């Protein structure tokens, strides 16, 4: 990197550029929290050349970032709660121990938080493991998986591996799950039972929600011998009055399992911790598929501390809301439409094939989401820090708005 061509880009400058001073204050607080040293600066991005050395994003001449800006994985660039980092430091001394009582402690805290019994919570090595357990328990030859298109595809992958048939039902034109059509498609299956319905709410990659009344009506109609997996990975970012978590509905629905994760609002994606909430009998069905102790002691310590830092969740939600407003404002100004997002990412309608744009952004060191075949004109971008989004917008103006 040539120092003469490197320009430092401040939060203040970003706020001036987009005409929104409110971003600075919240982001300053977030960045300060996430900068708590562990053994050095807390890196925010992975790049081809290693971790970003500091939180300040440097731009080279022409406004391009000097290192890769990763907006492709819906991570939380504000990082973990300082309390989680402290808890991990304390847990260093415990690495020789199996994590038994730490599992029990996190399960107890989660059960309390959700108002359920401890036997209704199962931890996973990321919520991906919960998805895998559901696919293993409920799909296979003769037992299909029913999903929306597009949606988060991990469960499809696991169900395919189990030998299941897959049914993909397009989202509605306004990007809700078409739950009546998912039910109809399942009831039309010959010689195959609908083993698993997967509903991602808010949905990845669209960031859209499926309204609560539709979810309730769907749950009331799903055949009792099919499992319903509602993936609430982005629960904390959803602020619409039409949205609700279905965790409280578990009491009424013995076939309902809800997946949550510590990878998003809690900023612990690298540690791998998620969980399921369901009726105890269903939890036992899932547990039967799982290795013992699949969550490590560091993840348990960090997750537990994160759970008790409500302020960190709230400031993360606020930062996401503010960055989303800034980016949407700029897209409005540029004349681009986007799917209203209830998550920490945004789907932008480019009105043309997105594939070459993704490649051009990559050349400018901005990584965005992959192409989703069901929406080939939509570009998914994670909502990062204000600085990262400024870098994204600079590149976007060159490649998409040109
Ligand atoms: N579910 C959804 C909808 C996701 O988008 C992701 C990751 O991006 C996951 C689950 C997996 O998350 P993790 O395994 O990190 O908990």
mmCIF file of C-alpha atoms and ligand atoms in Angstrom:
data_model
loop_
_atom_site.group_PDB
_atom_site.id
_atom_site.type_symbol
_atom_site.label_atom_id
_atom_site.label_comp_id
_atom_site.label_asym_id
_atom_site.label_seq_id
_atom_site.Cartn_x
_atom_site.Cartn_y
_atom_site.Cartn_z
ATOM 1 C CA UNK A 1 0.000 0.000 0.000
ATOM 2 C CA UNK A 2 1.448 3.360 -1.063
ATOM 3 C CA UNK A 3 1.159 5.917 1.749
ATOM 4 C CA UNK A 4 1.008 8.854 -0.637
ATOM 5 C CA UNK A 5 -2.083 7.500 -2.287
ATOM 6 C CA UNK A 6 -3.800 6.424 0.888
ATOM 7 C CA UNK A 7 -6.520 8.685 2.195
ATOM 8 C CA UNK A 8 -7.936 8.209 5.650
ATOM 9 C CA UNK A 9 -11.712 8.214 5.648
ATOM 10 C CA UNK A 10 -13.448 9.406 8.799
ATOM 11 C CA UNK A 11 -16.951 8.734 10.038
ATOM 12 C CA UNK A 12 -17.534 12.493 10.104
ATOM 13 C CA UNK A 13 -16.712 12.797 6.415
ATOM 14 C CA UNK A 14 -19.106 9.939 5.642
ATOM 15 C CA UNK A 15 -21.928 11.612 7.525
ATOM 16 C CA UNK A 16 -21.265 14.879 5.682
ATOM 17 C CA UNK A 17 -21.214 13.102 2.341
ATOM 18 C CA UNK A 18 -24.561 11.486 2.890
ATOM 19 C CA UNK A 19 -25.978 14.443 4.765
ATOM 20 C CA UNK A 20 -26.789 12.480 7.889
ATOM 21 C CA UNK A 21 -24.934 13.352 11.072
ATOM 22 C CA UNK A 22 -26.858 10.895 13.240
ATOM 23 C CA UNK A 23 -24.808 7.937 12.023
ATOM 24 C CA UNK A 24 -21.610 9.123 13.642
ATOM 25 C CA UNK A 25 -22.624 9.021 17.280
ATOM 26 C CA UNK A 26 -24.045 5.506 17.261
ATOM 27 C CA UNK A 27 -21.259 4.113 15.145
ATOM 28 C CA UNK A 28 -18.621 5.695 17.359
ATOM 29 C CA UNK A 29 -20.087 3.890 20.351
ATOM 30 C CA UNK A 30 -20.279 0.608 18.488
ATOM 31 C CA UNK A 31 -16.749 0.857 17.162
ATOM 32 C CA UNK A 32 -15.393 1.717 20.620
ATOM 33 C CA UNK A 33 -17.143 -1.296 22.120
ATOM 34 C CA UNK A 34 -15.921 -3.644 19.438
ATOM 35 C CA UNK A 35 -12.357 -2.333 19.674
ATOM 36 C CA UNK A 36 -11.811 -3.807 23.128
ATOM 37 C CA UNK A 37 -8.453 -5.501 22.628
ATOM 38 C CA UNK A 38 -8.204 -9.260 23.043
ATOM 39 C CA UNK A 39 -4.583 -9.682 22.070
ATOM 40 C CA UNK A 40 -4.564 -6.738 19.655
ATOM 41 C CA UNK A 41 -7.013 -4.746 17.585
ATOM 42 C CA UNK A 42 -10.297 -6.496 16.970
ATOM 43 C CA UNK A 43 -10.315 -7.133 13.201
ATOM 44 C CA UNK A 44 -13.460 -6.291 11.263
ATOM 45 C CA UNK A 45 -12.838 -7.816 7.875
ATOM 46 C CA UNK A 46 -11.179 -10.837 6.434
ATOM 47 C CA UNK A 47 -9.232 -10.060 3.333
ATOM 48 C CA UNK A 48 -6.979 -11.942 0.996
ATOM 49 C CA UNK A 49 -4.052 -10.358 2.826
ATOM 50 C CA UNK A 50 -5.220 -11.147 6.344
ATOM 51 C CA UNK A 51 -7.200 -9.310 8.997
ATOM 52 C CA UNK A 52 -7.788 -5.603 8.744
ATOM 53 C CA UNK A 53 -5.199 -4.010 11.055
ATOM 54 C CA UNK A 54 -7.536 -1.375 12.473
ATOM 55 C CA UNK A 55 -11.130 -0.205 12.364
ATOM 56 C CA UNK A 56 -10.263 2.787 10.201
ATOM 57 C CA UNK A 57 -11.001 1.867 6.612
ATOM 58 C CA UNK A 58 -8.389 3.273 4.271
ATOM 59 C CA UNK A 59 -9.227 4.344 0.766
ATOM 60 C CA UNK A 60 -6.752 4.579 -2.065
ATOM 61 C CA UNK A 61 -6.947 7.185 -4.789
ATOM 62 C CA UNK A 62 -10.302 7.165 -6.531
ATOM 63 C CA UNK A 63 -12.085 6.286 -3.286
ATOM 64 C CA UNK A 64 -11.469 2.534 -3.518
ATOM 65 C CA UNK A 65 -10.757 0.577 -0.341
ATOM 66 C CA UNK A 66 -7.176 -0.528 0.240
ATOM 67 C CA UNK A 67 -8.293 -3.884 1.561
ATOM 68 C CA UNK A 68 -11.231 -6.159 0.833
ATOM 69 C CA UNK A 69 -14.507 -4.955 2.309
ATOM 70 C CA UNK A 70 -16.482 -8.073 3.083
ATOM 71 C CA UNK A 71 -20.200 -7.476 2.659
ATOM 72 C CA UNK A 72 -20.974 -10.989 1.495
ATOM 73 C CA UNK A 73 -21.754 -13.052 4.598
ATOM 74 C CA UNK A 74 -24.255 -10.996 6.652
ATOM 75 C CA UNK A 75 -21.802 -10.790 9.514
ATOM 76 C CA UNK A 76 -21.959 -8.120 12.185
ATOM 77 C CA UNK A 77 -18.949 -5.837 11.619
ATOM 78 C CA UNK A 78 -19.457 -4.101 14.971
ATOM 79 C CA UNK A 79 -18.151 -7.228 16.635
ATOM 80 C CA UNK A 80 -18.873 -8.998 19.884
ATOM 81 C CA UNK A 81 -19.957 -7.483 23.177
ATOM 82 C CA UNK A 82 -16.960 -6.455 25.321
ATOM 83 C CA UNK A 83 -18.501 -8.675 28.002
ATOM 84 C CA UNK A 84 -18.203 -11.656 25.632
ATOM 85 C CA UNK A 85 -14.521 -10.920 25.057
ATOM 86 C CA UNK A 86 -13.946 -10.718 28.828
ATOM 87 C CA UNK A 87 -15.776 -14.010 29.333
ATOM 88 C CA UNK A 88 -13.571 -15.690 26.737
ATOM 89 C CA UNK A 89 -10.428 -14.410 28.433
ATOM 90 C CA UNK A 90 -11.640 -15.998 31.649
ATOM 91 C CA UNK A 91 -12.472 -19.224 29.834
ATOM 92 C CA UNK A 92 -8.865 -19.620 28.600
ATOM 93 C CA UNK A 93 -8.114 -21.407 31.871
ATOM 94 C CA UNK A 94 -10.887 -23.924 31.256
ATOM 95 C CA UNK A 95 -9.916 -25.234 27.841
ATOM 96 C CA UNK A 96 -8.825 -28.617 29.249
ATOM 97 C CA UNK A 97 -12.318 -29.298 30.588
ATOM 98 C CA UNK A 98 -15.310 -30.730 28.765
ATOM 99 C CA UNK A 99 -17.923 -28.016 28.694
ATOM 100 C CA UNK A 100 -20.761 -29.833 30.543
ATOM 101 C CA UNK A 101 -21.819 -27.303 33.170
ATOM 102 C CA UNK A 102 -21.256 -24.422 30.738
ATOM 103 C CA UNK A 103 -23.734 -26.065 28.367
ATOM 104 C CA UNK A 104 -26.201 -26.349 31.238
ATOM 105 C CA UNK A 105 -25.674 -22.707 32.219
ATOM 106 C CA UNK A 106 -26.289 -21.336 28.718
ATOM 107 C CA UNK A 107 -29.278 -23.629 28.214
ATOM 108 C CA UNK A 108 -30.728 -22.436 31.542
ATOM 109 C CA UNK A 109 -30.257 -18.781 30.573
ATOM 110 C CA UNK A 110 -31.821 -19.320 27.146
ATOM 111 C CA UNK A 111 -34.733 -21.224 28.652
ATOM 112 C CA UNK A 112 -35.320 -18.357 31.091
ATOM 113 C CA UNK A 113 -35.074 -15.777 28.303
ATOM 114 C CA UNK A 114 -37.666 -17.630 26.215
ATOM 115 C CA UNK A 115 -39.910 -18.685 29.100
ATOM 116 C CA UNK A 116 -39.525 -22.413 28.384
ATOM 117 C CA UNK A 117 -38.091 -25.419 30.257
ATOM 118 C CA UNK A 118 -34.392 -26.290 29.911
ATOM 119 C CA UNK A 119 -35.405 -29.493 28.109
ATOM 120 C CA UNK A 120 -36.847 -27.360 25.334
ATOM 121 C CA UNK A 121 -33.498 -25.850 24.293
ATOM 122 C CA UNK A 122 -30.781 -27.559 22.268
ATOM 123 C CA UNK A 123 -27.452 -25.864 21.506
ATOM 124 C CA UNK A 124 -25.771 -26.279 18.139
ATOM 125 C CA UNK A 125 -22.405 -25.631 16.526
ATOM 126 C CA UNK A 126 -23.960 -22.567 14.891
ATOM 127 C CA UNK A 127 -27.613 -22.644 13.950
ATOM 128 C CA UNK A 128 -26.403 -24.470 10.823
ATOM 129 C CA UNK A 129 -26.087 -27.546 12.997
ATOM 130 C CA UNK A 130 -29.703 -27.143 14.112
ATOM 131 C CA UNK A 131 -30.743 -27.012 10.448
ATOM 132 C CA UNK A 132 -28.745 -30.144 9.800
ATOM 133 C CA UNK A 133 -30.309 -31.991 12.752
ATOM 134 C CA UNK A 134 -33.796 -31.076 11.505
ATOM 135 C CA UNK A 135 -32.996 -32.338 8.016
ATOM 136 C CA UNK A 136 -31.570 -35.548 9.467
ATOM 137 C CA UNK A 137 -34.556 -36.111 11.768
ATOM 138 C CA UNK A 138 -37.358 -35.218 9.359
ATOM 139 C CA UNK A 139 -36.215 -35.832 5.767
ATOM 140 C CA UNK A 140 -34.745 -38.653 3.747
ATOM 141 C CA UNK A 141 -35.906 -40.995 1.019
ATOM 142 C CA UNK A 142 -39.706 -40.701 0.906
ATOM 143 C CA UNK A 143 -39.735 -37.564 3.099
ATOM 144 C CA UNK A 144 -39.460 -34.259 1.220
ATOM 145 C CA UNK A 145 -38.270 -30.821 2.262
ATOM 146 C CA UNK A 146 -40.454 -27.856 1.290
ATOM 147 C CA UNK A 147 -38.783 -24.452 1.033
ATOM 148 C CA UNK A 148 -39.259 -21.019 -0.502
ATOM 149 C CA UNK A 149 -37.291 -19.837 -3.510
ATOM 150 C CA UNK A 150 -35.046 -18.000 -2.921
ATOM 151 C CA UNK A 151 -34.177 -18.760 0.672
ATOM 152 C CA UNK A 152 -31.187 -19.797 2.788
ATOM 153 C CA UNK A 153 -30.162 -23.037 1.152
ATOM 154 C CA UNK A 154 -28.275 -24.910 3.860
ATOM 155 C CA UNK A 155 -31.282 -27.001 4.811
ATOM 156 C CA UNK A 156 -31.769 -28.035 1.189
ATOM 157 C CA UNK A 157 -28.195 -29.168 1.034
ATOM 158 C CA UNK A 158 -28.581 -31.259 4.196
ATOM 159 C CA UNK A 159 -31.902 -32.719 3.025
ATOM 160 C CA UNK A 160 -30.401 -33.611 -0.368
ATOM 161 C CA UNK A 161 -27.567 -35.409 1.399
ATOM 162 C CA UNK A 162 -30.186 -37.347 3.343
ATOM 163 C CA UNK A 163 -31.749 -38.410 0.032
ATOM 164 C CA UNK A 164 -34.873 -36.220 0.274
ATOM 165 C CA UNK A 165 -36.904 -34.809 -2.554
ATOM 166 C CA UNK A 166 -37.015 -31.017 -2.561
ATOM 167 C CA UNK A 167 -39.956 -28.756 -3.299
ATOM 168 C CA UNK A 168 -39.163 -25.108 -4.012
ATOM 169 C CA UNK A 169 -42.063 -22.676 -3.986
ATOM 170 C CA UNK A 170 -41.414 -19.110 -5.250
ATOM 171 C CA UNK A 171 -41.860 -16.241 -2.811
ATOM 172 C CA UNK A 172 -44.884 -14.016 -3.462
ATOM 173 C CA UNK A 173 -44.299 -10.960 -5.690
ATOM 174 C CA UNK A 174 -43.750 -8.916 -2.521
ATOM 175 C CA UNK A 175 -41.254 -11.481 -1.200
ATOM 176 C CA UNK A 176 -43.319 -13.179 1.525
ATOM 177 C CA UNK A 177 -43.276 -16.962 1.865
ATOM 178 C CA UNK A 178 -46.232 -18.245 -0.122
ATOM 179 C CA UNK A 179 -47.330 -20.503 2.702
ATOM 180 C CA UNK A 180 -50.649 -21.649 1.159
ATOM 181 C CA UNK A 181 -48.769 -22.695 -1.988
ATOM 182 C CA UNK A 182 -46.124 -24.481 0.073
ATOM 183 C CA UNK A 183 -48.912 -26.466 1.748
ATOM 184 C CA UNK A 184 -50.633 -27.141 -1.575
ATOM 185 C CA UNK A 185 -47.388 -28.307 -3.196
ATOM 186 C CA UNK A 186 -46.773 -30.660 -0.285
ATOM 187 C CA UNK A 187 -50.259 -32.133 -0.388
ATOM 188 C CA UNK A 188 -49.816 -32.854 -4.099
ATOM 189 C CA UNK A 189 -46.841 -35.149 -3.517
ATOM 190 C CA UNK A 190 -47.333 -38.758 -4.618
ATOM 191 C CA UNK A 191 -45.690 -41.493 -2.517
ATOM 192 C CA UNK A 192 -43.632 -38.905 -0.631
ATOM 193 C CA UNK A 193 -44.512 -37.294 2.694
ATOM 194 C CA UNK A 194 -43.656 -33.655 3.403
ATOM 195 C CA UNK A 195 -41.144 -34.333 6.157
ATOM 196 C CA UNK A 196 -39.939 -30.777 6.707
ATOM 197 C CA UNK A 197 -41.198 -27.266 5.966
ATOM 198 C CA UNK A 198 -38.469 -24.629 6.248
ATOM 199 C CA UNK A 199 -39.498 -21.004 6.753
ATOM 200 C CA UNK A 200 -36.759 -18.413 7.052
ATOM 201 C CA UNK A 201 -38.185 -15.323 8.738
ATOM 202 C CA UNK A 202 -36.787 -12.732 8.072
ATOM 203 C CA UNK A 203 -35.766 -14.442 4.859
ATOM 204 C CA UNK A 204 -32.218 -14.633 3.563
ATOM 205 C CA UNK A 205 -31.461 -13.422 0.859
ATOM 206 C CA UNK A 206 -34.432 -11.065 0.470
ATOM 207 C CA UNK A 207 -34.500 -9.519 3.981
ATOM 208 C CA UNK A 208 -38.294 -9.647 3.782
ATOM 209 C CA UNK A 209 -40.643 -10.992 6.431
ATOM 210 C CA UNK A 210 -43.638 -13.291 6.329
ATOM 211 C CA UNK A 211 -46.376 -11.609 8.400
ATOM 212 C CA UNK A 212 -47.421 -13.031 11.735
ATOM 213 C CA UNK A 213 -51.051 -13.753 10.794
ATOM 214 C CA UNK A 214 -49.896 -15.793 7.795
ATOM 215 C CA UNK A 215 -47.443 -17.710 9.961
ATOM 216 C CA UNK A 216 -50.167 -18.495 12.507
ATOM 217 C CA UNK A 217 -52.606 -19.658 9.836
ATOM 218 C CA UNK A 218 -49.891 -21.833 8.292
ATOM 219 C CA UNK A 219 -48.902 -23.464 11.577
ATOM 220 C CA UNK A 220 -52.535 -24.307 12.235
ATOM 221 C CA UNK A 221 -52.772 -26.118 8.874
ATOM 222 C CA UNK A 222 -49.450 -27.991 8.601
ATOM 223 C CA UNK A 223 -49.891 -31.773 8.891
ATOM 224 C CA UNK A 224 -48.991 -32.825 12.425
ATOM 225 C CA UNK A 225 -46.474 -35.418 11.229
ATOM 226 C CA UNK A 226 -44.427 -32.812 9.289
ATOM 227 C CA UNK A 227 -41.775 -30.836 11.123
ATOM 228 C CA UNK A 228 -41.815 -27.042 10.713
ATOM 229 C CA UNK A 229 -38.456 -25.322 11.089
ATOM 230 C CA UNK A 230 -38.672 -21.543 11.429
ATOM 231 C CA UNK A 231 -35.234 -19.983 11.079
ATOM 232 C CA UNK A 232 -35.069 -16.725 13.026
ATOM 233 C CA UNK A 233 -31.382 -15.964 12.488
ATOM 234 C CA UNK A 234 -32.206 -12.293 11.777
ATOM 235 C CA UNK A 235 -34.922 -11.951 14.439
ATOM 236 C CA UNK A 236 -33.241 -9.028 16.233
ATOM 237 C CA UNK A 237 -33.171 -6.830 13.135
ATOM 238 C CA UNK A 238 -36.883 -7.147 12.331
ATOM 239 C CA UNK A 239 -38.785 -4.075 13.455
ATOM 240 C CA UNK A 240 -42.017 -4.312 11.486
ATOM 241 C CA UNK A 241 -45.275 -4.514 13.428
ATOM 242 C CA UNK A 242 -46.234 -7.393 11.101
ATOM 243 C CA UNK A 243 -43.387 -9.519 12.380
ATOM 244 C CA UNK A 244 -43.313 -11.816 15.390
ATOM 245 C CA UNK A 245 -41.176 -14.657 16.628
ATOM 246 C CA UNK A 246 -43.002 -17.982 16.704
ATOM 247 C CA UNK A 247 -41.198 -19.151 19.850
ATOM 248 C CA UNK A 248 -44.330 -18.543 21.981
ATOM 249 C CA UNK A 249 -46.330 -20.736 19.570
ATOM 250 C CA UNK A 250 -44.234 -23.801 20.420
ATOM 251 C CA UNK A 251 -46.607 -24.513 23.301
ATOM 252 C CA UNK A 252 -49.429 -25.073 20.781
ATOM 253 C CA UNK A 253 -47.442 -26.846 18.062
ATOM 254 C CA UNK A 254 -45.558 -30.062 18.941
ATOM 255 C CA UNK A 255 -44.064 -30.141 15.409
ATOM 256 C CA UNK A 256 -42.537 -26.623 15.514
ATOM 257 C CA UNK A 257 -38.828 -25.923 16.005
ATOM 258 C CA UNK A 258 -37.297 -22.448 15.995
ATOM 259 C CA UNK A 259 -33.622 -21.895 15.163
ATOM 260 C CA UNK A 260 -31.704 -18.899 16.514
ATOM 261 C CA UNK A 261 -28.049 -17.921 16.274
ATOM 262 C CA UNK A 262 -25.351 -15.962 18.075
ATOM 263 C CA UNK A 263 -23.722 -15.221 14.690
ATOM 264 C CA UNK A 264 -25.672 -12.113 13.744
ATOM 265 C CA UNK A 265 -26.692 -9.416 16.256
ATOM 266 C CA UNK A 266 -24.339 -10.896 18.886
ATOM 267 C CA UNK A 267 -21.375 -10.740 16.499
ATOM 268 C CA UNK A 268 -20.072 -14.250 17.293
ATOM 269 C CA UNK A 269 -20.121 -15.862 13.829
ATOM 270 C CA UNK A 270 -16.534 -17.083 14.173
ATOM 271 C CA UNK A 271 -17.262 -18.929 17.413
ATOM 272 C CA UNK A 272 -20.172 -21.022 16.089
ATOM 273 C CA UNK A 273 -23.096 -21.118 18.473
ATOM 274 C CA UNK A 274 -26.797 -21.396 17.769
ATOM 275 C CA UNK A 275 -29.754 -23.155 19.312
ATOM 276 C CA UNK A 276 -33.171 -24.669 18.820
ATOM 277 C CA UNK A 277 -36.307 -24.128 20.867
ATOM 278 C CA UNK A 278 -39.094 -26.710 20.605
ATOM 279 C CA UNK A 279 -41.220 -29.059 22.691
ATOM 280 C CA UNK A 280 -39.068 -31.378 24.810
ATOM 281 C CA UNK A 281 -39.986 -34.535 22.812
ATOM 282 C CA UNK A 282 -38.930 -32.867 19.576
ATOM 283 C CA UNK A 283 -35.695 -31.603 21.149
ATOM 284 C CA UNK A 284 -34.906 -35.206 22.094
ATOM 285 C CA UNK A 285 -35.515 -36.306 18.496
ATOM 286 C CA UNK A 286 -32.990 -33.723 17.342
ATOM 287 C CA UNK A 287 -30.503 -34.479 20.115
ATOM 288 C CA UNK A 288 -30.457 -38.123 19.030
ATOM 289 C CA UNK A 289 -28.824 -36.973 15.761
ATOM 290 C CA UNK A 290 -26.132 -34.884 17.430
ATOM 291 C CA UNK A 291 -22.607 -35.598 18.695
ATOM 292 C CA UNK A 292 -21.979 -34.817 22.364
ATOM 293 C CA UNK A 293 -20.578 -31.405 23.244
ATOM 294 C CA UNK A 294 -20.741 -29.871 19.801
ATOM 295 C CA UNK A 295 -20.386 -26.340 21.218
ATOM 296 C CA UNK A 296 -16.979 -25.398 22.607
ATOM 297 C CA UNK A 297 -16.265 -23.702 25.908
ATOM 298 C CA UNK A 298 -15.193 -20.361 24.363
ATOM 299 C CA UNK A 299 -18.421 -20.093 22.382
ATOM 300 C CA UNK A 300 -20.461 -20.995 25.461
ATOM 301 C CA UNK A 301 -18.749 -18.363 27.604
ATOM 302 C CA UNK A 302 -19.112 -15.669 24.950
ATOM 303 C CA UNK A 303 -22.706 -16.529 24.120
ATOM 304 C CA UNK A 304 -23.755 -16.456 27.748
ATOM 305 C CA UNK A 305 -22.136 -13.088 28.381
ATOM 306 C CA UNK A 306 -23.651 -11.693 25.162
ATOM 307 C CA UNK A 307 -27.089 -12.764 26.234
ATOM 308 C CA UNK A 308 -26.805 -10.565 29.290
ATOM 309 C CA UNK A 309 -25.618 -7.491 27.376
ATOM 310 C CA UNK A 310 -28.921 -6.092 26.177
ATOM 311 C CA UNK A 311 -27.290 -2.721 25.515
ATOM 312 C CA UNK A 312 -25.013 -4.262 22.908
ATOM 313 C CA UNK A 313 -27.983 -5.791 21.099
ATOM 314 C CA UNK A 314 -29.821 -2.497 21.166
ATOM 315 C CA UNK A 315 -26.877 -0.461 19.884
ATOM 316 C CA UNK A 316 -26.290 -3.037 17.139
ATOM 317 C CA UNK A 317 -29.897 -2.787 16.081
ATOM 318 C CA UNK A 318 -29.719 1.004 16.081
ATOM 319 C CA UNK A 319 -26.482 1.076 14.077
ATOM 320 C CA UNK A 320 -28.005 -1.299 11.516
ATOM 321 C CA UNK A 321 -31.134 0.837 11.261
ATOM 322 C CA UNK A 322 -29.101 4.007 10.723
ATOM 323 C CA UNK A 323 -26.746 2.527 8.140
ATOM 324 C CA UNK A 324 -29.714 1.008 6.333
ATOM 325 C CA UNK A 325 -31.395 4.422 6.173
ATOM 326 C CA UNK A 326 -28.233 6.027 4.834
ATOM 327 C CA UNK A 327 -27.705 3.411 2.141
ATOM 328 C CA UNK A 328 -31.380 3.382 1.143
ATOM 329 C CA UNK A 329 -31.354 7.180 0.948
ATOM 330 C CA UNK A 330 -28.410 7.083 -1.414
ATOM 331 C CA UNK A 331 -30.016 4.328 -3.525
ATOM 332 C CA UNK A 332 -33.205 6.428 -3.723
ATOM 333 C CA UNK A 333 -31.112 9.355 -4.911
ATOM 334 C CA UNK A 334 -29.461 7.139 -7.550
ATOM 335 C CA UNK A 335 -32.853 5.793 -8.655
ATOM 336 C CA UNK A 336 -32.437 2.154 -7.556
ATOM 337 C CA UNK A 337 -35.228 0.129 -6.002
ATOM 338 C CA UNK A 338 -34.553 -2.386 -3.239
ATOM 339 C CA UNK A 339 -36.547 -4.893 -1.223
ATOM 340 C CA UNK A 340 -37.539 -3.307 2.123
ATOM 341 C CA UNK A 341 -35.208 -5.034 4.544
ATOM 342 C CA UNK A 342 -35.946 -6.319 8.041
ATOM 343 C CA UNK A 343 -32.435 -7.714 8.353
ATOM 344 C CA UNK A 344 -28.762 -6.670 8.264
ATOM 345 C CA UNK A 345 -28.529 -6.892 4.491
ATOM 346 C CA UNK A 346 -30.262 -5.366 1.526
ATOM 347 C CA UNK A 347 -31.361 -6.739 -1.850
ATOM 348 C CA UNK A 348 -30.965 -4.111 -4.578
ATOM 349 C CA UNK A 349 -32.750 -4.419 -7.924
ATOM 350 C CA UNK A 350 -30.148 -3.629 -10.602
ATOM 351 C CA UNK A 351 -32.639 -4.107 -13.456
ATOM 352 C CA UNK A 352 -29.971 -6.162 -15.220
ATOM 353 C CA UNK A 353 -27.898 -9.288 -14.647
ATOM 354 C CA UNK A 354 -26.126 -8.996 -11.339
ATOM 355 C CA UNK A 355 -23.310 -11.450 -12.071
ATOM 356 C CA UNK A 356 -20.949 -9.062 -13.883
ATOM 357 C CA UNK A 357 -21.638 -6.363 -11.292
ATOM 358 C CA UNK A 358 -20.630 -8.720 -8.482
ATOM 359 C CA UNK A 359 -17.395 -9.406 -10.376
ATOM 360 C CA UNK A 360 -16.726 -5.692 -10.997
ATOM 361 C CA UNK A 361 -17.311 -4.880 -7.329
ATOM 362 C CA UNK A 362 -14.901 -7.661 -6.390
ATOM 363 C CA UNK A 363 -12.261 -6.108 -8.645
ATOM 364 C CA UNK A 364 -12.762 -2.920 -6.619
ATOM 365 C CA UNK A 365 -12.200 -4.886 -3.386
ATOM 366 C CA UNK A 366 -15.855 -4.917 -2.353
ATOM 367 C CA UNK A 367 -17.289 -8.413 -1.866
ATOM 368 C CA UNK A 368 -21.080 -8.719 -1.974
ATOM 369 C CA UNK A 369 -23.424 -11.712 -1.915
ATOM 370 C CA UNK A 370 -23.407 -14.340 -4.610
ATOM 371 C CA UNK A 371 -25.970 -14.508 -7.397
ATOM 372 C CA UNK A 372 -29.312 -16.059 -6.431
ATOM 373 C CA UNK A 373 -30.728 -17.763 -9.539
ATOM 374 C CA UNK A 374 -34.359 -16.987 -8.595
ATOM 375 C CA UNK A 375 -33.544 -13.258 -8.505
ATOM 376 C CA UNK A 376 -30.802 -12.835 -11.097
ATOM 377 C CA UNK A 377 -31.133 -9.023 -11.186
ATOM 378 C CA UNK A 378 -30.860 -8.515 -7.427
ATOM 379 C CA UNK A 379 -27.642 -7.784 -5.595
ATOM 380 C CA UNK A 380 -27.416 -8.727 -1.913
ATOM 381 C CA UNK A 381 -25.190 -6.521 0.178
ATOM 382 C CA UNK A 382 -24.569 -6.888 3.908
ATOM 383 C CA UNK A 383 -25.081 -3.695 5.893
ATOM 384 C CA UNK A 384 -21.635 -3.102 7.342
ATOM 385 C CA UNK A 385 -20.182 -0.092 9.111
ATOM 386 C CA UNK A 386 -20.795 3.384 7.713
ATOM 387 C CA UNK A 387 -17.250 3.413 6.355
ATOM 388 C CA UNK A 388 -17.668 0.064 4.655
ATOM 389 C CA UNK A 389 -20.939 1.202 3.105
ATOM 390 C CA UNK A 390 -19.309 4.356 1.832
ATOM 391 C CA UNK A 391 -16.692 2.181 0.137
ATOM 392 C CA UNK A 392 -19.481 0.027 -1.265
ATOM 393 C CA UNK A 393 -21.390 3.052 -2.574
ATOM 394 C CA UNK A 394 -18.277 4.506 -4.171
ATOM 395 C CA UNK A 395 -17.710 1.261 -6.069
ATOM 396 C CA UNK A 396 -21.424 0.782 -6.743
ATOM 397 C CA UNK A 397 -21.701 4.218 -8.357
ATOM 398 C CA UNK A 398 -18.909 3.248 -10.728
ATOM 399 C CA UNK A 399 -20.141 -0.196 -11.718
ATOM 400 C CA UNK A 400 -23.914 -0.165 -11.381
ATOM 401 C CA UNK A 401 -25.040 3.416 -11.682
ATOM 402 C CA UNK A 402 -22.728 4.237 -14.581
HETATM 403 N N1 LIG B 1 -29.852 -19.229 8.906
HETATM 404 C C1 LIG B 1 -29.762 -18.177 8.102
HETATM 405 C C2 LIG B 1 -31.022 -17.619 7.544
HETATM 406 C C3 LIG B 1 -28.542 -17.611 7.772
HETATM 407 O O1 LIG B 1 -28.487 -16.578 6.935
HETATM 408 C C4 LIG B 1 -27.366 -18.182 8.315
HETATM 409 C C5 LIG B 1 -26.042 -17.633 8.000
HETATM 410 O O2 LIG B 1 -25.855 -16.691 7.291
HETATM 411 C C6 LIG B 1 -27.507 -19.284 9.148
HETATM 412 C C7 LIG B 1 -28.744 -19.787 9.442
HETATM 413 C C8 LIG B 1 -26.324 -19.983 9.721
HETATM 414 O O3 LIG B 1 -25.848 -19.288 10.791
HETATM 415 P P1 LIG B 1 -24.878 -19.912 11.874
HETATM 416 O O4 LIG B 1 -24.590 -21.318 11.518
HETATM 417 O O5 LIG B 1 -23.671 -19.052 11.850
HETATM 418 O O6 LIG B 1 -25.639 -19.805 13.155
#
